[in-house]
């Protein structure tokens, strides 16, 4: 296109951590996912796998297991505590010491009245779930050796526990162990090494599945305690098991990165008798599959290679649709990069630190596609370590580059920056008391205000000047939603502030009057990015299901273009893209242009051009290039997609009309992962 | 020219035994396999051919056991018939005439009286359908089958891609990327297709299929080396499959072993038989180093024997403990025969290059490979793109004492390595022993090589593209081992490249074809006697006439000329415009055979050099060009009086077609004799007829006759008393049912008396 100078940034060394545990709530269709650094992410599977909430982790607070009880989320870890999360304020609600040593697993009973944990000291502890918290009820018979895994029989009367070298079946009422199933040690490996039963699954017909560190998946009869069948899947560990809701399929995840499916099938088609048969193998991971969930139409897996993979079971789909495609979720669906457009600075957010970079400069001129020589190299100005144990949840940089703010679940810090000649940073003392933590931070365009998203979708307005910062007002929505705000944007003229929360509500506030201006009509899908146009003050929202809306703030209604777009509908290729749009920005030089990007592409929407219909070629840049100048206008349409940048984390337009593109190549992430387990490859 | 119907082109000897899957009989004693136009019955323990079931008039395309009688077998053929055989006695029981080219045959125990055959679709030649043939109940030996009912349309003609499921409840067929399962009870078929992985560089099309004998599980092999086990296939959507992967190239064949401990056997180009434990698929056994790519696997009905067919025309019989127990080797035909076809003068065996780097000796009469001679004596490495030494030329001297071989390797276009090896026959080991190796005998490829037929000297002549011919002379010593070879003469003609050479029958003349010029030399003095030329066109083949026609020299040129020169006058006797691709002289008569390629097919003319009139001609012998042919001597002379078939009396003409089928000509008298001998075999019972038995049995009979002649010279004239009915009765009936001796005595005496009427 040759319209922009592009800063192609690859110094953001973002490194996601491995996925440790997953739990799926079939009722609300939310998947909770715990990573090794202790952070918990909630994905809305009803809304195109949108990452709705992120609860930042804490040092020395790893999570071993997650479980949903109704709409409440519990976790347990090797620190020995049960934690319940406050999903409205994105923070742990409370932690309860279980007094059983490190906790390896936590499960809830099917009725949702109790949770059970498996402890290092060999006890299975039952906790009653109360409205305000969990309360210890009793221990089941204490065993020798740690309890690694638990599974509750669907009737709620039995619990199977995977231990070292054995599986125990407990009667929940009496608390006594009634079965002891011995698991073989590995055949080839050393006999002295204990076999760890990583997971057990108790089915309603009293069949028990177990997976262990010797690479076996074993099927047991829970009534008699006898081994029915052994499937040797791998030489390494089988770390995860999951059963489908109708109990016709069990999936197992191995250290080799494969997911193996077992199905309950009649060997003879005329007969009713069924047996468990190993069927398909999926290989979507390079490393250990640590967490696995079968959600009816798909198998969701995650592990050491940090990506979340949704592998659809194609036989469950009648026709091709969004859900029938393989999805890989690599990057968070929110921005980790802030950009000071005027000062040409980038703020990179890591869980433990912030980095401030000055972009390189070039005064060269060249043809489209040329690489310009750099006059000054990009330079790392600042490395700011967070204080305290809690990880950083959000950060912001003012566009003049004079202010920097970040927040953890326990505190907010604001810094004054000087970057002209000698770099200096000073912490702003005495922040207002109300500003304790924030879900989102945002500076106004002139850097005179700081907006902090607080509890119950409210926004704190704090005025900034050289001497002090002062609490001004709290903006509250009228809807009374308790969900956190995940997106915030201000207009360039400083008049408007738009917020979006997990309830899919978008509010627009008038900053001059400090009151709610209006609420955008509700749409079922969560907004994933939004921006306010600098000249027309139209609010452009892109939702997780890829729909685009433009809302005129002044007229409190959708614009004509937005209505036209909704009437005509978006192109299927646009709607079936993999990842949500994570940022919207505008071109001040050409008010018709809206710039969007997701992980795989960036797109310029030109509102002056005709919209594409289903028959037009959507990705038409190559065709256009081959056409002559005269023919081109007839082939143009509003969506200009550029895929020359891959694995995009961030894209911003600087004030001097140059683009900043922050890429994090997946290859670079993969190269930093530990080596996978050794596998014999053919011809090596 | 008249077409003669009395002579047929047939497959006899050296035909493929790996064309279709072999069948092991239910008692595991015999192995049946289609071989050319006959079905061969081999003994699984001795590897000997027990019967040759002849009757089909075209390629046999499938053999199956009769499911209702385990002593019978059906065979189908491209001639449109299905024949039912009693294979223990080698009797043709019935012939069912279907009148379509049959590609394969399938049977199942559940469908009694029904055969399933694959025939071409009515209007399209490229598409095939599986049809059910209801066999009519009739006593006639030849029955016309009327009704055919289509079961599956568009199936693969490969018989490995169709399989019957548990108890014949369903039939599964695979073609391309689609698997189709037809349930007989519901009369409904389900289709499952795989996604084409072509854009990812994967070819996952189906290659073969096998159904589990007890459970409803279908195993399919794929071109990318995967094996899929399909289950739950009685519904459109919820079907499922698991994948096994060991083969790195296409899975050629798959077979479930029968019930008991059911295993899955698979084989491919790796020439490794893989045995997968059913339901414990990660446990597998291997039988490696089977010599060549596995093309078929068959399992005996009781599961005690397996056999694998290999690409090098071999059947390996394997015990169920995965140990090789016997190997049946046919004529090895690579994709090309580099050496000429030759006849070993000692063993009368056909000699040509077989396994890479080997010469094979193949007995045409016994249809059996005699032995392999390792020429290159280097390890053969199977890898694409690796050039290895190959045997390109070989020649025997008249008595079979010497064998000369040429091997060459062309690594790059410039570097050519040639070795000339001379082998002497060792009486003790009954084999050829390397005597002399000449490295780089010529600077370029050797085009022709022949031994002098003269009995005085052992002389070898080689011609090469470097423009020279060389004569190699053997300095004979007392012992043949200490004989040594040296180059005697190097000659050329105007720097032209010699293409062929030929000795006259007595060895007194030597002719070379130097492109357009034929030069005739005297091998004793190395003097150029004369040059003959008939431009345009380079000389392709040269042949001296024999016996009464030895004054003629025949030559063929690339520009469609067949010339006959009279050597006494040194002038052209006659010539005809013919595109002769191969000229072959019969060493036992004056006759010559000329193969002419004409518009995609080959015609044969047999003639005497003295008269330009064919003795025999056959138009459109086969498609493509015939490059190799040989006259092989007969072990028993034919006494055909008819003019057109006289040329086949002493020798038999074999030729290789484009598709590497070894074909020959058979006359009516010969076929009658074969039929008679097979009938004779039929009468003989109980003992399996092996050649060993025949040899011994005949010998014994002769001995008996001789003895009788010695002891009782009169017996020759008078009929033996054993012949009379009364004596037979007396001797054969059990003693307790016989009447009293006094009664018998008078009868016995009466039987010995010669009645007065006949005495006169």
Short mmCIF file of N, CA, C and O in Angstrom, two decimals, chain A residues 182-284:
data_model
loop_
_atom_site.label_atom_id
_atom_site.label_comp_id
_atom_site.label_asym_id
_atom_site.label_seq_id
_atom_site.Cartn_x
_atom_site.Cartn_y
_atom_site.Cartn_z
N UNK A 182 -4.29 -52.05 42.46
CA UNK A 182 -2.84 -51.87 42.33
C UNK A 182 -2.49 -51.60 40.87
O UNK A 182 -2.94 -52.32 39.97
N UNK A 183 -1.69 -50.61 40.67
CA UNK A 183 -1.27 -50.23 39.32
C UNK A 183 0.15 -50.70 39.11
O UNK A 183 1.02 -50.47 39.95
N UNK A 184 0.38 -51.36 37.97
CA UNK A 184 1.71 -51.89 37.66
C UNK A 184 2.72 -50.77 37.50
O UNK A 184 2.38 -49.67 37.08
N UNK A 185 3.95 -51.12 37.80
CA UNK A 185 5.01 -50.18 37.48
C UNK A 185 5.38 -50.34 36.01
O UNK A 185 4.97 -51.29 35.36
N UNK A 186 6.17 -49.39 35.52
CA UNK A 186 6.43 -49.39 34.08
C UNK A 186 7.19 -50.66 33.68
O UNK A 186 7.99 -51.18 34.44
N UNK A 187 6.91 -51.10 32.47
CA UNK A 187 7.46 -52.37 32.02
C UNK A 187 8.94 -52.22 31.69
O UNK A 187 9.79 -52.96 32.16
N UNK A 188 9.24 -51.20 30.88
CA UNK A 188 10.62 -51.06 30.44
C UNK A 188 11.50 -50.35 31.45
O UNK A 188 12.66 -50.67 31.62
N UNK A 189 10.92 -49.37 32.13
CA UNK A 189 11.70 -48.52 33.01
C UNK A 189 12.11 -49.22 34.29
O UNK A 189 11.92 -50.43 34.45
N UNK A 190 12.67 -48.46 35.21
CA UNK A 190 13.16 -49.12 36.41
C UNK A 190 11.98 -49.43 37.33
O UNK A 190 11.05 -48.65 37.48
N UNK A 191 12.06 -50.59 37.93
CA UNK A 191 10.95 -51.10 38.74
C UNK A 191 10.85 -50.35 40.06
O UNK A 191 9.81 -50.37 40.72
N UNK A 192 11.96 -49.71 40.45
CA UNK A 192 11.93 -49.09 41.77
C UNK A 192 11.17 -47.76 41.74
O UNK A 192 10.81 -47.24 42.77
N UNK A 193 10.98 -47.24 40.51
CA UNK A 193 10.29 -45.95 40.46
C UNK A 193 8.79 -46.16 40.61
O UNK A 193 8.21 -47.00 39.92
N UNK A 194 8.20 -45.40 41.52
CA UNK A 194 6.77 -45.56 41.76
C UNK A 194 5.97 -45.05 40.57
O UNK A 194 6.39 -44.13 39.87
N UNK A 195 4.85 -45.67 40.35
CA UNK A 195 3.94 -45.21 39.31
C UNK A 195 2.98 -44.19 39.93
O UNK A 195 2.36 -44.47 40.95
N UNK A 196 2.92 -43.05 39.32
CA UNK A 196 2.01 -42.02 39.79
C UNK A 196 0.72 -42.13 39.01
O UNK A 196 0.74 -42.13 37.78
N UNK A 197 -0.39 -42.27 39.70
CA UNK A 197 -1.68 -42.28 39.00
C UNK A 197 -2.09 -40.83 38.85
O UNK A 197 -2.58 -40.20 39.78
N UNK A 198 -1.83 -40.28 37.67
CA UNK A 198 -2.02 -38.84 37.47
C UNK A 198 -3.49 -38.46 37.50
O UNK A 198 -3.84 -37.41 38.04
N UNK A 199 -4.33 -39.25 36.88
CA UNK A 199 -5.75 -38.91 36.89
C UNK A 199 -6.58 -40.18 36.99
O UNK A 199 -6.17 -41.25 36.52
N UNK A 200 -7.74 -40.06 37.61
CA UNK A 200 -8.73 -41.13 37.61
C UNK A 200 -10.05 -40.52 37.16
O UNK A 200 -10.30 -39.34 37.36
N UNK A 201 -10.85 -41.36 36.52
CA UNK A 201 -12.19 -40.93 36.10
C UNK A 201 -13.15 -42.03 36.52
O UNK A 201 -12.94 -43.20 36.20
N UNK A 202 -14.17 -41.66 37.26
CA UNK A 202 -15.15 -42.62 37.76
C UNK A 202 -16.41 -42.46 36.91
O UNK A 202 -16.98 -41.38 36.87
N UNK A 203 -16.79 -43.50 36.20
CA UNK A 203 -17.98 -43.40 35.36
C UNK A 203 -19.19 -43.92 36.12
O UNK A 203 -19.06 -44.63 37.13
N UNK A 204 -20.38 -43.63 35.63
CA UNK A 204 -21.59 -43.97 36.37
C UNK A 204 -21.83 -45.48 36.40
O UNK A 204 -22.50 -45.97 37.30
N UNK A 205 -21.27 -46.25 35.42
CA UNK A 205 -21.42 -47.70 35.49
C UNK A 205 -20.30 -48.34 36.31
O UNK A 205 -20.02 -49.52 36.16
N UNK A 206 -19.68 -47.55 37.16
CA UNK A 206 -18.62 -48.00 38.06
C UNK A 206 -17.37 -48.47 37.32
O UNK A 206 -16.62 -49.27 37.86
N UNK A 207 -17.21 -48.00 36.12
CA UNK A 207 -15.93 -48.22 35.44
C UNK A 207 -14.99 -47.11 35.87
O UNK A 207 -15.40 -45.95 35.96
N UNK A 208 -13.77 -47.48 36.17
CA UNK A 208 -12.78 -46.47 36.55
C UNK A 208 -11.71 -46.43 35.48
O UNK A 208 -11.16 -47.47 35.10
N UNK A 209 -11.42 -45.25 34.98
CA UNK A 209 -10.28 -45.06 34.08
C UNK A 209 -9.15 -44.46 34.90
O UNK A 209 -9.37 -43.59 35.72
N UNK A 210 -7.95 -44.93 34.64
CA UNK A 210 -6.82 -44.30 35.30
C UNK A 210 -5.72 -44.07 34.28
O UNK A 210 -5.57 -44.82 33.32
N UNK A 211 -4.98 -43.01 34.48
CA UNK A 211 -3.81 -42.77 33.63
C UNK A 211 -2.63 -42.56 34.55
O UNK A 211 -2.77 -41.97 35.63
N UNK A 212 -1.47 -43.06 34.14
CA UNK A 212 -0.37 -43.05 35.09
C UNK A 212 0.94 -42.68 34.43
O UNK A 212 1.03 -42.47 33.22
N UNK A 213 1.97 -42.62 35.26
CA UNK A 213 3.27 -42.18 34.78
C UNK A 213 4.00 -43.26 34.00
O UNK A 213 5.06 -43.00 33.45
N UNK A 214 3.46 -44.48 33.96
CA UNK A 214 4.08 -45.53 33.15
C UNK A 214 3.55 -45.52 31.73
O UNK A 214 3.85 -46.43 30.96
N UNK A 215 2.73 -44.54 31.40
CA UNK A 215 2.23 -44.43 30.04
C UNK A 215 1.00 -45.27 29.75
O UNK A 215 0.68 -45.51 28.60
N UNK A 216 0.32 -45.73 30.81
CA UNK A 216 -0.82 -46.61 30.59
C UNK A 216 -2.12 -45.86 30.84
O UNK A 216 -2.18 -44.97 31.69
N UNK A 217 -3.13 -46.25 30.11
CA UNK A 217 -4.50 -45.91 30.49
C UNK A 217 -5.16 -47.24 30.80
O UNK A 217 -5.14 -48.16 29.98
N UNK A 218 -5.69 -47.37 32.01
CA UNK A 218 -6.25 -48.65 32.42
C UNK A 218 -7.74 -48.50 32.71
O UNK A 218 -8.18 -47.47 33.20
N UNK A 219 -8.46 -49.53 32.36
CA UNK A 219 -9.90 -49.56 32.60
C UNK A 219 -10.14 -50.59 33.70
O UNK A 219 -9.69 -51.73 33.59
N UNK A 220 -10.81 -50.17 34.77
CA UNK A 220 -11.05 -51.04 35.91
C UNK A 220 -12.55 -51.21 36.11
O UNK A 220 -13.33 -50.31 35.79
N UNK A 221 -12.90 -52.35 36.66
CA UNK A 221 -14.28 -52.55 37.11
C UNK A 221 -14.34 -52.10 38.57
O UNK A 221 -13.70 -52.70 39.44
N UNK A 222 -15.10 -51.06 38.84
CA UNK A 222 -15.11 -50.50 40.19
C UNK A 222 -15.85 -51.36 41.19
O UNK A 222 -15.63 -51.23 42.40
N UNK A 223 -16.75 -52.24 40.72
CA UNK A 223 -17.46 -53.12 41.64
C UNK A 223 -16.52 -54.16 42.23
O UNK A 223 -16.47 -54.38 43.44
N UNK A 224 -15.81 -54.83 41.35
CA UNK A 224 -14.97 -55.94 41.79
C UNK A 224 -13.53 -55.53 42.01
O UNK A 224 -12.76 -56.28 42.59
N UNK A 225 -13.18 -54.37 41.51
CA UNK A 225 -11.79 -53.94 41.66
C UNK A 225 -10.84 -54.68 40.76
O UNK A 225 -9.68 -54.87 41.11
N UNK A 226 -11.32 -55.13 39.60
CA UNK A 226 -10.45 -55.89 38.71
C UNK A 226 -10.09 -55.05 37.50
O UNK A 226 -10.84 -54.18 37.07
N UNK A 227 -8.93 -55.38 36.96
CA UNK A 227 -8.46 -54.69 35.76
C UNK A 227 -9.16 -55.27 34.54
O UNK A 227 -9.19 -56.48 34.35
N UNK A 228 -9.75 -54.42 33.73
CA UNK A 228 -10.44 -54.88 32.53
C UNK A 228 -9.51 -54.83 31.33
O UNK A 228 -9.42 -55.77 30.55
N UNK A 229 -8.79 -53.75 31.20
CA UNK A 229 -8.01 -53.57 29.98
C UNK A 229 -6.89 -52.57 30.24
O UNK A 229 -7.08 -51.61 30.98
N UNK A 230 -5.77 -52.83 29.64
CA UNK A 230 -4.65 -51.88 29.72
C UNK A 230 -4.32 -51.41 28.32
O UNK A 230 -4.18 -52.20 27.41
N UNK A 231 -4.22 -50.11 28.18
CA UNK A 231 -3.78 -49.53 26.90
C UNK A 231 -2.45 -48.85 27.15
O UNK A 231 -2.38 -47.89 27.91
N UNK A 232 -1.42 -49.35 26.55
CA UNK A 232 -0.12 -48.71 26.69
C UNK A 232 -0.05 -47.63 25.62
O UNK A 232 0.08 -47.91 24.44
N UNK A 233 -0.15 -46.37 26.03
CA UNK A 233 -0.20 -45.30 25.05
C UNK A 233 1.18 -44.79 24.68
O UNK A 233 1.44 -44.43 23.55
N UNK A 234 2.06 -44.74 25.64
CA UNK A 234 3.35 -44.09 25.40
C UNK A 234 4.36 -44.63 26.38
O UNK A 234 4.03 -45.36 27.31
N UNK A 235 5.60 -44.27 26.14
CA UNK A 235 6.64 -44.64 27.10
C UNK A 235 6.70 -43.64 28.24
O UNK A 235 7.32 -43.88 29.25
N UNK A 236 6.08 -42.48 28.02
CA UNK A 236 6.14 -41.41 29.01
C UNK A 236 4.83 -41.36 29.77
O UNK A 236 4.08 -42.31 29.75
N UNK A 237 4.56 -40.21 30.37
CA UNK A 237 3.40 -40.12 31.25
C UNK A 237 2.12 -39.85 30.47
O UNK A 237 2.15 -39.21 29.43
N UNK A 238 1.03 -40.34 31.01
CA UNK A 238 -0.29 -39.91 30.55
C UNK A 238 -0.81 -39.01 31.65
O UNK A 238 -1.05 -39.44 32.77
N UNK A 239 -0.92 -37.72 31.35
CA UNK A 239 -1.10 -36.74 32.41
C UNK A 239 -2.54 -36.32 32.61
O UNK A 239 -2.88 -35.81 33.67
N UNK A 240 -3.38 -36.50 31.63
CA UNK A 240 -4.72 -35.95 31.76
C UNK A 240 -5.74 -36.90 31.17
O UNK A 240 -5.45 -37.63 30.22
N UNK A 241 -6.91 -36.92 31.76
CA UNK A 241 -8.03 -37.72 31.27
C UNK A 241 -9.27 -36.85 31.35
O UNK A 241 -9.38 -36.01 32.24
N UNK A 242 -10.17 -37.07 30.45
CA UNK A 242 -11.43 -36.36 30.55
C UNK A 242 -12.52 -37.21 29.90
O UNK A 242 -12.26 -37.88 28.91
N UNK A 243 -13.70 -37.17 30.48
CA UNK A 243 -14.80 -37.98 29.97
C UNK A 243 -15.87 -37.06 29.42
O UNK A 243 -16.06 -35.95 29.91
N UNK A 244 -16.52 -37.50 28.35
CA UNK A 244 -17.58 -36.67 27.79
C UNK A 244 -18.81 -36.78 28.69
O UNK A 244 -18.91 -37.67 29.53
N UNK A 245 -19.74 -35.90 28.46
CA UNK A 245 -20.89 -35.81 29.36
C UNK A 245 -21.75 -37.07 29.27
O UNK A 245 -22.25 -37.56 30.28
N UNK A 246 -21.89 -37.65 28.06
CA UNK A 246 -22.70 -38.85 27.92
C UNK A 246 -21.90 -40.13 28.18
O UNK A 246 -22.42 -41.22 27.99
N UNK A 247 -20.67 -39.98 28.61
CA UNK A 247 -19.80 -41.10 28.98
C UNK A 247 -19.62 -42.09 27.83
O UNK A 247 -19.50 -43.29 28.05
N UNK A 248 -19.59 -41.59 26.62
CA UNK A 248 -19.32 -42.49 25.49
C UNK A 248 -17.90 -42.32 24.98
O UNK A 248 -17.49 -43.04 24.09
N UNK A 249 -17.19 -41.39 25.53
CA UNK A 249 -15.84 -41.15 25.03
C UNK A 249 -14.96 -40.63 26.16
O UNK A 249 -15.42 -39.85 27.01
N UNK A 250 -13.73 -41.10 26.19
CA UNK A 250 -12.76 -40.64 27.16
C UNK A 250 -11.53 -40.22 26.37
O UNK A 250 -11.13 -40.91 25.43
N UNK A 251 -10.97 -39.08 26.73
CA UNK A 251 -9.75 -38.65 26.05
C UNK A 251 -8.61 -38.62 27.05
O UNK A 251 -8.81 -38.37 28.24
N UNK A 252 -7.42 -38.91 26.57
CA UNK A 252 -6.23 -38.95 27.42
C UNK A 252 -5.14 -38.13 26.77
O UNK A 252 -4.92 -38.23 25.57
N UNK A 253 -4.48 -37.31 27.56
CA UNK A 253 -3.39 -36.49 27.04
C UNK A 253 -2.06 -37.01 27.54
O UNK A 253 -1.92 -37.34 28.71
N UNK A 254 -1.09 -37.10 26.63
CA UNK A 254 0.19 -37.71 26.99
C UNK A 254 1.32 -36.67 26.95
O UNK A 254 1.14 -35.56 26.45
N UNK A 255 2.45 -37.09 27.45
CA UNK A 255 3.62 -36.22 27.45
C UNK A 255 4.17 -35.98 26.05
O UNK A 255 4.96 -35.10 25.84
N UNK A 256 3.78 -36.82 25.13
CA UNK A 256 4.26 -36.64 23.76
C UNK A 256 3.47 -35.56 23.02
O UNK A 256 3.74 -35.30 21.86
N UNK A 257 2.47 -35.00 23.69
CA UNK A 257 1.67 -33.97 23.04
C UNK A 257 0.49 -34.52 22.28
O UNK A 257 -0.17 -33.79 21.56
N UNK A 258 0.24 -35.81 22.42
CA UNK A 258 -0.90 -36.39 21.71
C UNK A 258 -2.10 -36.48 22.64
O UNK A 258 -1.95 -36.58 23.86
N UNK A 259 -3.25 -36.46 22.04
CA UNK A 259 -4.50 -36.70 22.75
C UNK A 259 -5.12 -37.94 22.11
O UNK A 259 -5.29 -37.99 20.90
N UNK A 260 -5.39 -38.95 22.93
CA UNK A 260 -5.90 -40.22 22.42
C UNK A 260 -7.35 -40.35 22.88
O UNK A 260 -7.65 -40.09 24.05
N UNK A 261 -8.20 -40.74 21.96
CA UNK A 261 -9.60 -40.89 22.31
C UNK A 261 -9.96 -42.36 22.46
O UNK A 261 -9.49 -43.21 21.69
N UNK A 262 -10.74 -42.65 23.46
CA UNK A 262 -11.31 -43.98 23.67
C UNK A 262 -12.82 -43.86 23.52
O UNK A 262 -13.39 -42.91 24.04
N UNK A 263 -13.41 -44.81 22.83
CA UNK A 263 -14.85 -44.72 22.66
C UNK A 263 -15.52 -46.00 23.10
O UNK A 263 -14.92 -47.09 23.05
N UNK A 264 -16.74 -45.86 23.56
CA UNK A 264 -17.52 -46.97 24.07
C UNK A 264 -18.35 -47.50 22.90
O UNK A 264 -19.36 -46.90 22.52
N UNK A 265 -17.88 -48.59 22.31
CA UNK A 265 -18.40 -49.04 21.02
C UNK A 265 -18.74 -50.52 21.11
O UNK A 265 -18.05 -51.28 21.78
N UNK A 266 -19.79 -50.91 20.41
CA UNK A 266 -20.12 -52.33 20.30
C UNK A 266 -19.18 -52.96 19.29
O UNK A 266 -19.10 -52.50 18.16
N UNK A 267 -18.45 -54.02 19.68
CA UNK A 267 -17.55 -54.64 18.70
C UNK A 267 -18.32 -55.31 17.58
O UNK A 267 -17.83 -55.40 16.45
N UNK A 268 -19.50 -55.82 17.89
CA UNK A 268 -20.32 -56.39 16.84
C UNK A 268 -21.56 -55.52 16.70
O UNK A 268 -22.26 -55.26 17.68
N UNK A 269 -21.80 -55.11 15.49
CA UNK A 269 -22.78 -54.06 15.30
C UNK A 269 -24.19 -54.49 15.67
O UNK A 269 -25.02 -53.68 16.03
N UNK A 270 -24.45 -55.80 15.60
CA UNK A 270 -25.81 -56.25 15.90
C UNK A 270 -26.04 -56.33 17.40
O UNK A 270 -27.17 -56.31 17.85
N UNK A 271 -24.98 -56.45 18.15
CA UNK A 271 -25.15 -56.69 19.58
C UNK A 271 -25.12 -55.38 20.35
O UNK A 271 -24.62 -54.37 19.89
N UNK A 272 -25.65 -55.47 21.57
CA UNK A 272 -25.73 -54.28 22.40
C UNK A 272 -24.47 -54.11 23.26
O UNK A 272 -24.17 -53.02 23.71
N UNK A 273 -23.82 -55.20 23.56
CA UNK A 273 -22.65 -55.13 24.44
C UNK A 273 -21.61 -54.19 23.88
O UNK A 273 -21.25 -54.27 22.72
N UNK A 274 -21.10 -53.36 24.75
CA UNK A 274 -20.12 -52.39 24.27
C UNK A 274 -18.83 -52.55 25.04
O UNK A 274 -18.81 -53.08 26.14
N UNK A 275 -17.77 -52.08 24.47
CA UNK A 275 -16.51 -52.07 25.18
C UNK A 275 -15.71 -50.83 24.78
O UNK A 275 -16.00 -50.18 23.78
N UNK A 276 -14.74 -50.53 25.61
CA UNK A 276 -13.93 -49.34 25.36
C UNK A 276 -12.84 -49.69 24.36
O UNK A 276 -12.08 -50.62 24.55
N UNK A 277 -12.79 -48.92 23.28
CA UNK A 277 -11.83 -49.17 22.21
C UNK A 277 -11.04 -47.88 21.99
O UNK A 277 -11.61 -46.79 21.97
N UNK A 278 -9.77 -48.06 21.85
CA UNK A 278 -8.93 -46.91 21.51
C UNK A 278 -9.20 -46.52 20.06
O UNK A 278 -9.12 -47.37 19.18
N UNK A 279 -9.50 -45.28 19.80
CA UNK A 279 -9.80 -44.90 18.42
C UNK A 279 -8.83 -43.84 17.91
O UNK A 279 -7.75 -44.18 17.47
N UNK A 280 -9.20 -42.60 18.01
CA UNK A 280 -8.42 -41.60 17.28
C UNK A 280 -7.27 -41.05 18.11
O UNK A 280 -7.28 -41.09 19.33
N UNK A 281 -6.30 -40.52 17.43
CA UNK A 281 -5.19 -39.83 18.06
C UNK A 281 -5.08 -38.45 17.43
O UNK A 281 -5.09 -38.33 16.21
N UNK A 282 -5.03 -37.44 18.28
CA UNK A 282 -4.84 -36.08 17.78
C UNK A 282 -3.49 -35.60 18.26
O UNK A 282 -3.12 -35.81 19.40
N UNK A 283 -2.78 -34.95 17.40
CA UNK A 283 -1.50 -34.37 17.84
C UNK A 283 -1.49 -32.90 17.49
O UNK A 283 -1.30 -32.53 16.34
N UNK A 284 -1.77 -32.09 18.48
CA UNK A 284 -1.78 -30.66 18.26
C UNK A 284 -0.78 -29.95 19.14
O UNK A 284 -0.66 -28.74 19.09
#
